[in-house]
């Protein structure tokens, strides 16, 4: 069985960037895409804040460019989904849905996170047509329009405040009568004239017109059961993210489903690195994921160079600050 130098798991901005760097370092990396190539950016209508593209470009086009660039430097792309890993032995074991088993000297986990959906009628059909999970990405398209934000956490309020730069009115719809968001954000929201709140209410469906654009939502008051229709141009949903890291549980140190890394992208097992949203639930930007993918690939390169001079147990012991027992 071939032992890969580096397997990159995931094909979002972090994974492809790691592929570009590792490819250029002649590591001949293997990148396993996951089910949705490109991750969250692939479902983003337009990316306008990624440096180097002053006119902006669509999410799918950016993904295509990332992939082309990674392949140009020799990254091999495998369309498969990693469903198990074993980091207790070295070379590491990586298994996929299609039944393949790989061995690798190093691994970069960049499996990302998925914005949680409401799971209501109209939501999937109207994604990119008024339904969005990213204010920073899509807010600009709602200049002069009225939007709603669903959720009561930091993301909902922070993104809601951001959306007031464009929208004439931002109505936060929250299922309870108090916000989960930090006090400072709550105060800012209360002071903002463009923000309004509907409490104790859930969205039960999203309606669109014949052009496929959002026109209204159906609401239900969870206290009174009262049902109403609310006109809106956009529905921004911020009810949390689910990290795509279940396959690493029990193998790496994790916190709330996210991989714990140090500042140089090292996970708890030497030779395993993580980049992008699977280890960062705070910044969640293409640009920050790209930076983390760069760091992970550079660290993997350094790790592999060290491995050339000695064996894994020595590198591991050094990385963990352990003393090896004499042979
Ligand atoms: P979060 O804190 O988990 O908040 C999710 C919100 O969505 C909660 O208000 C929750 O309601 C609501 N919700 C969940 N499921 C729902 C459903 N099915 N229907 C309706 N509402 C639903 O998630 P987040 O806001 O994305 O934040 C994630 C983490 O990142 C947090 O630790 C947060 O502090 C951090 N963060 C920090 C900042 C910052 O510091 N500036 C910015 C963004 C995020 P309940 O309140 O009733 O549970």
mmCIF file of C-alpha atoms and ligand atoms in Angstrom:
data_model
loop_
_atom_site.group_PDB
_atom_site.id
_atom_site.type_symbol
_atom_site.label_atom_id
_atom_site.label_comp_id
_atom_site.label_asym_id
_atom_site.label_seq_id
_atom_site.Cartn_x
_atom_site.Cartn_y
_atom_site.Cartn_z
ATOM 1 C CA UNK A 1 0.000 0.000 0.000
ATOM 2 C CA UNK A 2 1.256 3.473 -0.916
ATOM 3 C CA UNK A 3 1.870 5.748 2.013
ATOM 4 C CA UNK A 4 0.793 9.284 1.169
ATOM 5 C CA UNK A 5 2.868 12.188 2.417
ATOM 6 C CA UNK A 6 -0.184 14.269 3.150
ATOM 7 C CA UNK A 7 -3.915 13.741 2.946
ATOM 8 C CA UNK A 8 -6.059 16.859 3.040
ATOM 9 C CA UNK A 9 -9.625 16.148 4.101
ATOM 10 C CA UNK A 10 -12.105 18.678 2.741
ATOM 11 C CA UNK A 11 -12.325 20.964 -0.264
ATOM 12 C CA UNK A 12 -13.264 24.374 1.120
ATOM 13 C CA UNK A 13 -10.951 27.381 0.942
ATOM 14 C CA UNK A 14 -8.724 25.962 3.721
ATOM 15 C CA UNK A 15 -8.352 22.547 2.076
ATOM 16 C CA UNK A 16 -7.639 23.828 -1.418
ATOM 17 C CA UNK A 17 -5.162 26.383 -0.094
ATOM 18 C CA UNK A 18 -3.373 23.635 1.798
ATOM 19 C CA UNK A 19 -3.367 21.732 -1.513
ATOM 20 C CA UNK A 20 -1.761 24.681 -3.338
ATOM 21 C CA UNK A 21 0.975 25.106 -0.735
ATOM 22 C CA UNK A 22 1.658 21.401 -0.273
ATOM 23 C CA UNK A 23 1.657 20.920 -4.047
ATOM 24 C CA UNK A 24 4.163 23.706 -4.541
ATOM 25 C CA UNK A 25 6.304 22.158 -1.805
ATOM 26 C CA UNK A 26 6.295 18.992 -3.940
ATOM 27 C CA UNK A 27 4.571 16.897 -1.308
ATOM 28 C CA UNK A 28 2.260 15.388 -3.924
ATOM 29 C CA UNK A 29 -0.764 15.819 -1.622
ATOM 30 C CA UNK A 30 -3.999 13.901 -1.939
ATOM 31 C CA UNK A 31 -7.123 15.976 -1.315
ATOM 32 C CA UNK A 32 -10.351 14.122 -0.536
ATOM 33 C CA UNK A 33 -13.214 16.487 -1.321
ATOM 34 C CA UNK A 34 -16.140 15.465 0.884
ATOM 35 C CA UNK A 35 -19.683 15.428 -0.432
ATOM 36 C CA UNK A 36 -19.938 19.090 -1.350
ATOM 37 C CA UNK A 37 -16.927 20.348 -3.220
ATOM 38 C CA UNK A 38 -16.036 23.859 -2.126
ATOM 39 C CA UNK A 39 -17.987 23.733 1.127
ATOM 40 C CA UNK A 40 -20.005 26.754 2.236
ATOM 41 C CA UNK A 41 -18.497 29.199 -0.254
ATOM 42 C CA UNK A 42 -19.822 27.030 -3.073
ATOM 43 C CA UNK A 43 -23.356 28.033 -2.053
ATOM 44 C CA UNK A 44 -22.492 31.719 -1.717
ATOM 45 C CA UNK A 45 -24.027 33.805 -4.465
ATOM 46 C CA UNK A 46 -21.237 36.333 -4.714
ATOM 47 C CA UNK A 47 -17.958 36.838 -2.874
ATOM 48 C CA UNK A 48 -16.939 40.489 -2.780
ATOM 49 C CA UNK A 49 -14.598 40.619 0.193
ATOM 50 C CA UNK A 50 -11.957 38.151 -0.930
ATOM 51 C CA UNK A 51 -8.845 40.196 -1.727
ATOM 52 C CA UNK A 52 -7.645 40.274 -5.301
ATOM 53 C CA UNK A 53 -11.087 40.248 -6.905
ATOM 54 C CA UNK A 54 -12.246 43.876 -6.772
ATOM 55 C CA UNK A 55 -15.293 43.147 -8.938
ATOM 56 C CA UNK A 56 -16.222 40.122 -6.840
ATOM 57 C CA UNK A 57 -16.943 36.677 -8.205
ATOM 58 C CA UNK A 58 -19.426 33.923 -7.576
ATOM 59 C CA UNK A 59 -18.729 31.352 -4.866
ATOM 60 C CA UNK A 60 -18.633 28.444 -7.366
ATOM 61 C CA UNK A 61 -16.196 30.342 -9.604
ATOM 62 C CA UNK A 62 -13.875 30.995 -6.671
ATOM 63 C CA UNK A 63 -13.978 27.292 -5.793
ATOM 64 C CA UNK A 64 -13.183 26.377 -9.394
ATOM 65 C CA UNK A 65 -10.179 28.705 -9.326
ATOM 66 C CA UNK A 66 -8.964 27.257 -6.013
ATOM 67 C CA UNK A 67 -9.194 23.760 -7.449
ATOM 68 C CA UNK A 68 -7.436 24.663 -10.689
ATOM 69 C CA UNK A 69 -4.606 26.266 -8.779
ATOM 70 C CA UNK A 70 -4.209 23.279 -6.435
ATOM 71 C CA UNK A 71 -4.193 20.869 -9.388
ATOM 72 C CA UNK A 72 -1.694 23.011 -11.252
ATOM 73 C CA UNK A 73 0.817 22.290 -8.501
ATOM 74 C CA UNK A 74 0.116 18.594 -8.428
ATOM 75 C CA UNK A 75 -2.565 18.155 -5.778
ATOM 76 C CA UNK A 76 -4.543 15.015 -6.631
ATOM 77 C CA UNK A 77 -8.276 15.385 -6.082
ATOM 78 C CA UNK A 78 -10.338 12.403 -4.991
ATOM 79 C CA UNK A 79 -14.140 12.781 -5.020
ATOM 80 C CA UNK A 80 -14.972 10.814 -1.918
ATOM 81 C CA UNK A 81 -16.055 11.308 1.697
ATOM 82 C CA UNK A 82 -13.867 10.431 4.661
ATOM 83 C CA UNK A 83 -15.918 8.570 7.234
ATOM 84 C CA UNK A 84 -13.236 7.197 9.568
ATOM 85 C CA UNK A 85 -9.670 7.917 10.626
ATOM 86 C CA UNK A 86 -7.215 6.145 12.884
ATOM 87 C CA UNK A 87 -4.555 8.434 14.273
ATOM 88 C CA UNK A 88 -3.436 5.967 16.952
ATOM 89 C CA UNK A 89 -1.103 4.294 14.468
ATOM 90 C CA UNK A 90 1.450 5.840 12.119
ATOM 91 C CA UNK A 91 1.260 6.075 9.140
ATOM 92 C CA UNK A 92 -2.274 7.272 9.890
ATOM 93 C CA UNK A 93 -5.278 5.469 8.441
ATOM 94 C CA UNK A 94 -7.963 7.331 6.475
ATOM 95 C CA UNK A 95 -11.069 5.465 5.293
ATOM 96 C CA UNK A 96 -13.722 6.664 2.866
ATOM 97 C CA UNK A 97 -17.365 6.087 2.087
ATOM 98 C CA UNK A 98 -16.502 4.303 -1.147
ATOM 99 C CA UNK A 99 -14.587 1.700 0.864
ATOM 100 C CA UNK A 100 -11.033 2.898 0.192
ATOM 101 C CA UNK A 101 -8.357 2.867 2.850
ATOM 102 C CA UNK A 102 -5.371 5.192 2.699
ATOM 103 C CA UNK A 103 -2.216 5.511 4.768
ATOM 104 C CA UNK A 104 -0.664 8.920 5.309
ATOM 105 C CA UNK A 105 2.331 10.358 7.111
ATOM 106 C CA UNK A 106 0.411 13.574 7.803
ATOM 107 C CA UNK A 107 -3.173 14.798 7.626
ATOM 108 C CA UNK A 108 -4.805 18.202 7.383
ATOM 109 C CA UNK A 109 -8.422 18.213 8.536
ATOM 110 C CA UNK A 110 -10.381 20.957 6.797
ATOM 111 C CA UNK A 111 -13.895 19.563 6.841
ATOM 112 C CA UNK A 112 -15.561 22.864 7.723
ATOM 113 C CA UNK A 113 -18.923 23.465 9.301
ATOM 114 C CA UNK A 114 -22.445 23.591 8.050
ATOM 115 C CA UNK A 115 -24.825 26.412 8.941
ATOM 116 C CA UNK A 116 -27.768 24.916 10.778
ATOM 117 C CA UNK A 117 -30.990 25.054 8.809
ATOM 118 C CA UNK A 118 -34.476 25.686 10.100
ATOM 119 C CA UNK A 119 -35.764 22.767 8.059
ATOM 120 C CA UNK A 120 -38.964 24.532 7.005
ATOM 121 C CA UNK A 121 -40.809 24.644 3.661
ATOM 122 C CA UNK A 122 -39.321 27.129 1.185
ATOM 123 C CA UNK A 123 -35.910 27.301 2.871
ATOM 124 C CA UNK A 124 -33.898 25.088 0.507
ATOM 125 C CA UNK A 125 -35.703 26.313 -2.619
ATOM 126 C CA UNK A 126 -34.983 29.986 -1.834
ATOM 127 C CA UNK A 127 -31.292 29.738 -0.829
ATOM 128 C CA UNK A 128 -29.444 32.454 -2.772
ATOM 129 C CA UNK A 129 -32.806 34.059 -3.662
ATOM 130 C CA UNK A 130 -33.425 35.786 -0.370
ATOM 131 C CA UNK A 131 -32.524 33.035 2.065
ATOM 132 C CA UNK A 132 -28.966 33.396 3.329
ATOM 133 C CA UNK A 133 -26.731 32.103 6.119
ATOM 134 C CA UNK A 134 -24.126 34.864 5.779
ATOM 135 C CA UNK A 135 -24.776 38.569 6.242
ATOM 136 C CA UNK A 136 -21.197 39.514 5.449
ATOM 137 C CA UNK A 137 -21.482 37.684 2.107
ATOM 138 C CA UNK A 138 -24.965 38.681 0.986
ATOM 139 C CA UNK A 139 -25.963 41.811 2.932
ATOM 140 C CA UNK A 140 -24.912 44.114 0.126
ATOM 141 C CA UNK A 141 -27.672 42.738 -2.113
ATOM 142 C CA UNK A 142 -30.324 43.983 0.296
ATOM 143 C CA UNK A 143 -29.571 47.682 0.038
ATOM 144 C CA UNK A 144 -32.806 49.608 0.612
ATOM 145 C CA UNK A 145 -34.751 46.447 1.442
ATOM 146 C CA UNK A 146 -36.288 44.931 4.562
ATOM 147 C CA UNK A 147 -34.913 41.717 5.975
ATOM 148 C CA UNK A 148 -35.431 39.413 8.933
ATOM 149 C CA UNK A 149 -32.801 37.666 11.021
ATOM 150 C CA UNK A 150 -33.677 34.382 12.702
ATOM 151 C CA UNK A 151 -31.881 33.521 15.977
ATOM 152 C CA UNK A 152 -30.916 35.227 19.198
ATOM 153 C CA UNK A 153 -27.211 34.449 19.607
ATOM 154 C CA UNK A 154 -24.096 36.544 18.970
ATOM 155 C CA UNK A 155 -24.097 35.686 15.262
ATOM 156 C CA UNK A 156 -27.709 36.743 14.771
ATOM 157 C CA UNK A 157 -27.237 40.081 16.494
ATOM 158 C CA UNK A 158 -23.793 40.819 15.071
ATOM 159 C CA UNK A 159 -24.882 39.972 11.538
ATOM 160 C CA UNK A 160 -28.174 41.793 12.086
ATOM 161 C CA UNK A 161 -26.256 44.942 13.049
ATOM 162 C CA UNK A 162 -24.063 44.521 9.974
ATOM 163 C CA UNK A 163 -27.174 44.206 7.816
ATOM 164 C CA UNK A 164 -28.480 47.581 9.040
ATOM 165 C CA UNK A 165 -25.781 49.157 6.856
ATOM 166 C CA UNK A 166 -27.737 48.041 3.816
ATOM 167 C CA UNK A 167 -31.296 47.192 4.786
ATOM 168 C CA UNK A 168 -33.802 49.837 5.822
ATOM 169 C CA UNK A 169 -35.129 47.548 8.544
ATOM 170 C CA UNK A 170 -33.799 44.402 10.204
ATOM 171 C CA UNK A 171 -36.302 42.437 12.265
ATOM 172 C CA UNK A 172 -34.877 39.816 14.604
ATOM 173 C CA UNK A 173 -37.186 36.875 15.144
ATOM 174 C CA UNK A 174 -36.331 34.902 18.249
ATOM 175 C CA UNK A 175 -38.016 31.866 19.734
ATOM 176 C CA UNK A 176 -37.717 33.125 23.308
ATOM 177 C CA UNK A 177 -38.293 36.505 24.971
ATOM 178 C CA UNK A 178 -34.639 37.117 25.771
ATOM 179 C CA UNK A 179 -31.529 37.038 23.650
ATOM 180 C CA UNK A 180 -28.651 34.659 24.109
ATOM 181 C CA UNK A 181 -26.259 37.247 22.622
ATOM 182 C CA UNK A 182 -23.750 39.114 24.824
ATOM 183 C CA UNK A 183 -24.969 42.232 26.636
ATOM 184 C CA UNK A 184 -22.784 44.546 24.590
ATOM 185 C CA UNK A 185 -24.332 43.330 21.341
ATOM 186 C CA UNK A 186 -27.807 43.457 22.862
ATOM 187 C CA UNK A 187 -27.247 47.090 23.865
ATOM 188 C CA UNK A 188 -25.987 47.996 20.423
ATOM 189 C CA UNK A 189 -29.026 46.358 18.847
ATOM 190 C CA UNK A 190 -31.409 48.149 21.231
ATOM 191 C CA UNK A 191 -29.827 51.495 20.330
ATOM 192 C CA UNK A 192 -30.033 50.892 16.577
ATOM 193 C CA UNK A 193 -33.137 52.474 15.090
ATOM 194 C CA UNK A 194 -33.218 50.058 12.189
ATOM 195 C CA UNK A 195 -33.451 46.985 14.427
ATOM 196 C CA UNK A 196 -36.786 45.568 15.535
ATOM 197 C CA UNK A 197 -37.639 42.406 17.467
ATOM 198 C CA UNK A 198 -40.371 39.815 17.356
ATOM 199 C CA UNK A 199 -40.227 37.645 20.485
ATOM 200 C CA UNK A 200 -41.455 34.149 21.329
ATOM 201 C CA UNK A 201 -41.876 33.439 17.657
ATOM 202 C CA UNK A 202 -40.714 30.833 15.169
ATOM 203 C CA UNK A 203 -40.674 30.932 11.381
ATOM 204 C CA UNK A 204 -42.731 28.059 9.988
ATOM 205 C CA UNK A 205 -42.305 28.609 6.223
ATOM 206 C CA UNK A 206 -40.747 30.950 3.669
ATOM 207 C CA UNK A 207 -42.749 32.127 0.670
ATOM 208 C CA UNK A 208 -41.438 33.256 -2.724
ATOM 209 C CA UNK A 209 -42.994 34.865 -5.786
ATOM 210 C CA UNK A 210 -43.169 33.544 -9.354
ATOM 211 C CA UNK A 211 -39.588 34.831 -9.971
ATOM 212 C CA UNK A 212 -38.371 32.718 -7.091
ATOM 213 C CA UNK A 213 -37.545 35.619 -4.752
ATOM 214 C CA UNK A 214 -38.535 35.742 -1.077
ATOM 215 C CA UNK A 215 -41.681 37.776 -0.399
ATOM 216 C CA UNK A 216 -42.850 36.781 3.066
ATOM 217 C CA UNK A 217 -42.590 34.332 5.933
ATOM 218 C CA UNK A 218 -45.161 32.604 8.096
ATOM 219 C CA UNK A 219 -44.752 33.112 11.834
ATOM 220 C CA UNK A 220 -46.102 31.338 14.864
ATOM 221 C CA UNK A 221 -46.110 32.764 18.351
ATOM 222 C CA UNK A 222 -45.004 29.903 20.611
ATOM 223 C CA UNK A 223 -46.864 31.349 23.628
ATOM 224 C CA UNK A 224 -50.244 32.103 22.056
ATOM 225 C CA UNK A 225 -50.159 29.855 18.971
ATOM 226 C CA UNK A 226 -51.109 32.861 16.860
ATOM 227 C CA UNK A 227 -50.147 32.503 13.200
ATOM 228 C CA UNK A 228 -49.331 35.477 10.967
ATOM 229 C CA UNK A 229 -47.708 36.397 7.662
ATOM 230 C CA UNK A 230 -44.796 38.841 7.653
ATOM 231 C CA UNK A 231 -43.610 40.536 4.451
ATOM 232 C CA UNK A 232 -39.853 40.563 3.882
ATOM 233 C CA UNK A 233 -37.241 40.619 1.093
ATOM 234 C CA UNK A 234 -34.650 38.497 2.842
ATOM 235 C CA UNK A 235 -34.351 35.841 5.537
ATOM 236 C CA UNK A 236 -30.974 35.560 7.267
ATOM 237 C CA UNK A 237 -30.730 32.451 9.400
ATOM 238 C CA UNK A 238 -28.197 32.322 12.277
ATOM 239 C CA UNK A 239 -29.206 29.473 14.531
ATOM 240 C CA UNK A 240 -25.726 28.021 14.933
ATOM 241 C CA UNK A 241 -23.286 25.918 12.944
ATOM 242 C CA UNK A 242 -22.589 22.228 13.046
ATOM 243 C CA UNK A 243 -18.901 21.391 12.640
ATOM 244 C CA UNK A 244 -18.297 18.471 10.280
ATOM 245 C CA UNK A 245 -15.942 16.684 12.596
ATOM 246 C CA UNK A 246 -17.688 13.585 13.892
ATOM 247 C CA UNK A 247 -15.111 11.337 12.185
ATOM 248 C CA UNK A 248 -12.379 12.845 14.397
ATOM 249 C CA UNK A 249 -14.190 12.274 17.709
ATOM 250 C CA UNK A 250 -12.118 10.054 20.002
ATOM 251 C CA UNK A 251 -9.032 10.589 17.818
ATOM 252 C CA UNK A 252 -8.226 14.241 18.472
ATOM 253 C CA UNK A 253 -8.901 16.703 21.262
ATOM 254 C CA UNK A 254 -12.221 18.317 20.373
ATOM 255 C CA UNK A 255 -14.362 21.009 21.961
ATOM 256 C CA UNK A 256 -18.054 21.307 21.133
ATOM 257 C CA UNK A 257 -17.426 19.305 17.966
ATOM 258 C CA UNK A 258 -14.536 21.530 16.815
ATOM 259 C CA UNK A 259 -10.925 20.324 16.584
ATOM 260 C CA UNK A 260 -8.682 21.990 19.142
ATOM 261 C CA UNK A 261 -5.460 23.342 17.607
ATOM 262 C CA UNK A 262 -2.595 25.491 18.761
ATOM 263 C CA UNK A 263 -1.787 28.764 16.991
ATOM 264 C CA UNK A 264 0.197 26.878 14.347
ATOM 265 C CA UNK A 265 -2.746 24.667 13.388
ATOM 266 C CA UNK A 266 -1.391 21.553 15.145
ATOM 267 C CA UNK A 267 -4.106 19.225 16.433
ATOM 268 C CA UNK A 268 -3.464 17.098 19.523
ATOM 269 C CA UNK A 269 -1.801 14.267 17.542
ATOM 270 C CA UNK A 270 1.589 15.255 16.050
ATOM 271 C CA UNK A 271 1.377 15.145 12.262
ATOM 272 C CA UNK A 272 -2.325 16.046 12.225
ATOM 273 C CA UNK A 273 -3.249 19.644 11.489
ATOM 274 C CA UNK A 274 -6.586 21.389 11.158
ATOM 275 C CA UNK A 275 -7.567 24.511 9.253
ATOM 276 C CA UNK A 276 -10.694 26.491 8.489
ATOM 277 C CA UNK A 277 -14.007 26.284 10.268
ATOM 278 C CA UNK A 278 -13.490 22.819 11.704
ATOM 279 C CA UNK A 279 -11.136 24.508 14.191
ATOM 280 C CA UNK A 280 -12.440 28.081 14.102
ATOM 281 C CA UNK A 281 -16.030 28.954 14.949
ATOM 282 C CA UNK A 282 -15.296 32.635 15.246
ATOM 283 C CA UNK A 283 -13.997 34.233 12.029
ATOM 284 C CA UNK A 284 -15.614 31.979 9.417
ATOM 285 C CA UNK A 285 -14.328 33.914 6.415
ATOM 286 C CA UNK A 286 -12.875 32.659 3.147
ATOM 287 C CA UNK A 287 -9.834 34.853 3.744
ATOM 288 C CA UNK A 288 -9.230 33.567 7.285
ATOM 289 C CA UNK A 289 -9.672 29.938 6.191
ATOM 290 C CA UNK A 290 -7.217 30.482 3.352
ATOM 291 C CA UNK A 291 -4.686 31.805 5.880
ATOM 292 C CA UNK A 292 -5.199 28.830 8.169
ATOM 293 C CA UNK A 293 -4.854 26.406 5.232
ATOM 294 C CA UNK A 294 -1.541 28.055 4.390
ATOM 295 C CA UNK A 295 -0.265 27.675 7.948
ATOM 296 C CA UNK A 296 -1.378 24.039 8.190
ATOM 297 C CA UNK A 297 0.377 23.116 4.926
ATOM 298 C CA UNK A 298 3.583 24.879 5.953
ATOM 299 C CA UNK A 299 3.555 23.086 9.283
ATOM 300 C CA UNK A 300 2.849 19.740 7.581
ATOM 301 C CA UNK A 301 5.835 20.375 5.313
ATOM 302 C CA UNK A 302 8.043 21.021 8.330
ATOM 303 C CA UNK A 303 6.739 17.924 10.085
ATOM 304 C CA UNK A 304 7.442 15.743 7.022
ATOM 305 C CA UNK A 305 10.969 17.144 6.735
ATOM 306 C CA UNK A 306 11.610 16.241 10.391
ATOM 307 C CA UNK A 307 10.213 12.786 9.746
ATOM 308 C CA UNK A 308 12.760 12.226 6.990
ATOM 309 C CA UNK A 309 15.602 12.400 9.506
ATOM 310 C CA UNK A 310 14.112 10.258 12.221
ATOM 311 C CA UNK A 311 11.072 8.110 13.019
ATOM 312 C CA UNK A 312 7.568 9.125 14.055
ATOM 313 C CA UNK A 313 7.920 8.177 17.726
ATOM 314 C CA UNK A 314 10.849 10.591 18.099
ATOM 315 C CA UNK A 315 9.072 13.465 16.327
ATOM 316 C CA UNK A 316 5.923 12.754 18.320
ATOM 317 C CA UNK A 317 7.751 12.677 21.635
ATOM 318 C CA UNK A 318 9.452 15.954 20.820
ATOM 319 C CA UNK A 319 6.192 17.590 19.764
ATOM 320 C CA UNK A 320 4.451 16.460 22.928
ATOM 321 C CA UNK A 321 7.439 17.371 25.119
ATOM 322 C CA UNK A 322 7.846 13.755 26.243
ATOM 323 C CA UNK A 323 11.021 11.877 26.973
ATOM 324 C CA UNK A 324 11.387 8.567 25.175
ATOM 325 C CA UNK A 325 12.400 5.587 27.250
ATOM 326 C CA UNK A 326 15.836 4.274 26.209
ATOM 327 C CA UNK A 327 15.584 1.484 23.616
HETATM 328 P P1 LIG B 1 -25.569 30.182 19.244
HETATM 329 O O1 LIG B 1 -24.890 30.987 20.290
HETATM 330 O O2 LIG B 1 -25.700 28.717 19.439
HETATM 331 O O3 LIG B 1 -27.026 30.825 19.053
HETATM 332 C C1 LIG B 1 -27.969 30.231 18.238
HETATM 333 C C2 LIG B 1 -29.276 31.001 18.373
HETATM 334 O O4 LIG B 1 -30.229 30.413 17.479
HETATM 335 C C3 LIG B 1 -29.871 30.924 19.777
HETATM 336 O O5 LIG B 1 -30.439 32.149 20.110
HETATM 337 C C4 LIG B 1 -30.951 29.847 19.635
HETATM 338 O O6 LIG B 1 -32.068 30.055 20.448
HETATM 339 C C5 LIG B 1 -31.379 30.007 18.204
HETATM 340 N N1 LIG B 1 -31.862 28.756 17.614
HETATM 341 C C6 LIG B 1 -31.237 27.552 17.599
HETATM 342 N N2 LIG B 1 -31.970 26.652 16.933
HETATM 343 C C7 LIG B 1 -33.100 27.299 16.543
HETATM 344 C C8 LIG B 1 -34.239 26.899 15.802
HETATM 345 N N3 LIG B 1 -34.394 25.663 15.331
HETATM 346 N N4 LIG B 1 -35.208 27.825 15.573
HETATM 347 C C9 LIG B 1 -35.070 29.080 16.025
HETATM 348 N N5 LIG B 1 -34.007 29.522 16.714
HETATM 349 C C10 LIG B 1 -33.031 28.633 16.962
HETATM 350 O O7 LIG B 1 -24.868 30.338 17.807
HETATM 351 P P2 LIG B 1 -24.051 31.585 17.184
HETATM 352 O O8 LIG B 1 -24.774 32.843 17.447
HETATM 353 O O9 LIG B 1 -23.745 31.206 15.779
HETATM 354 O O10 LIG B 1 -22.699 31.605 18.000
HETATM 355 C C11 LIG B 1 -21.810 30.465 18.006
HETATM 356 C C12 LIG B 1 -20.600 30.764 18.902
HETATM 357 O O11 LIG B 1 -19.796 31.779 18.288
HETATM 358 C C13 LIG B 1 -21.039 31.298 20.270
HETATM 359 O O12 LIG B 1 -20.148 30.823 21.223
HETATM 360 C C14 LIG B 1 -20.893 32.790 20.127
HETATM 361 O O13 LIG B 1 -20.665 33.436 21.357
HETATM 362 C C15 LIG B 1 -19.680 32.902 19.164
HETATM 363 N N6 LIG B 1 -19.741 34.153 18.414
HETATM 364 C C16 LIG B 1 -19.169 35.238 18.977
HETATM 365 C C17 LIG B 1 -19.222 36.453 18.333
HETATM 366 C C18 LIG B 1 -18.584 37.637 18.988
HETATM 367 O O14 LIG B 1 -18.076 37.489 20.077
HETATM 368 N N7 LIG B 1 -18.592 38.795 18.395
HETATM 369 C C19 LIG B 1 -19.862 36.571 17.100
HETATM 370 C C20 LIG B 1 -20.457 35.443 16.552
HETATM 371 C C21 LIG B 1 -20.411 34.234 17.238
HETATM 372 P P3 LIG B 1 -31.997 29.894 22.044
HETATM 373 O O15 LIG B 1 -31.287 31.125 22.541
HETATM 374 O O16 LIG B 1 -33.431 29.825 22.451
HETATM 375 O O17 LIG B 1 -31.266 28.617 22.300
#
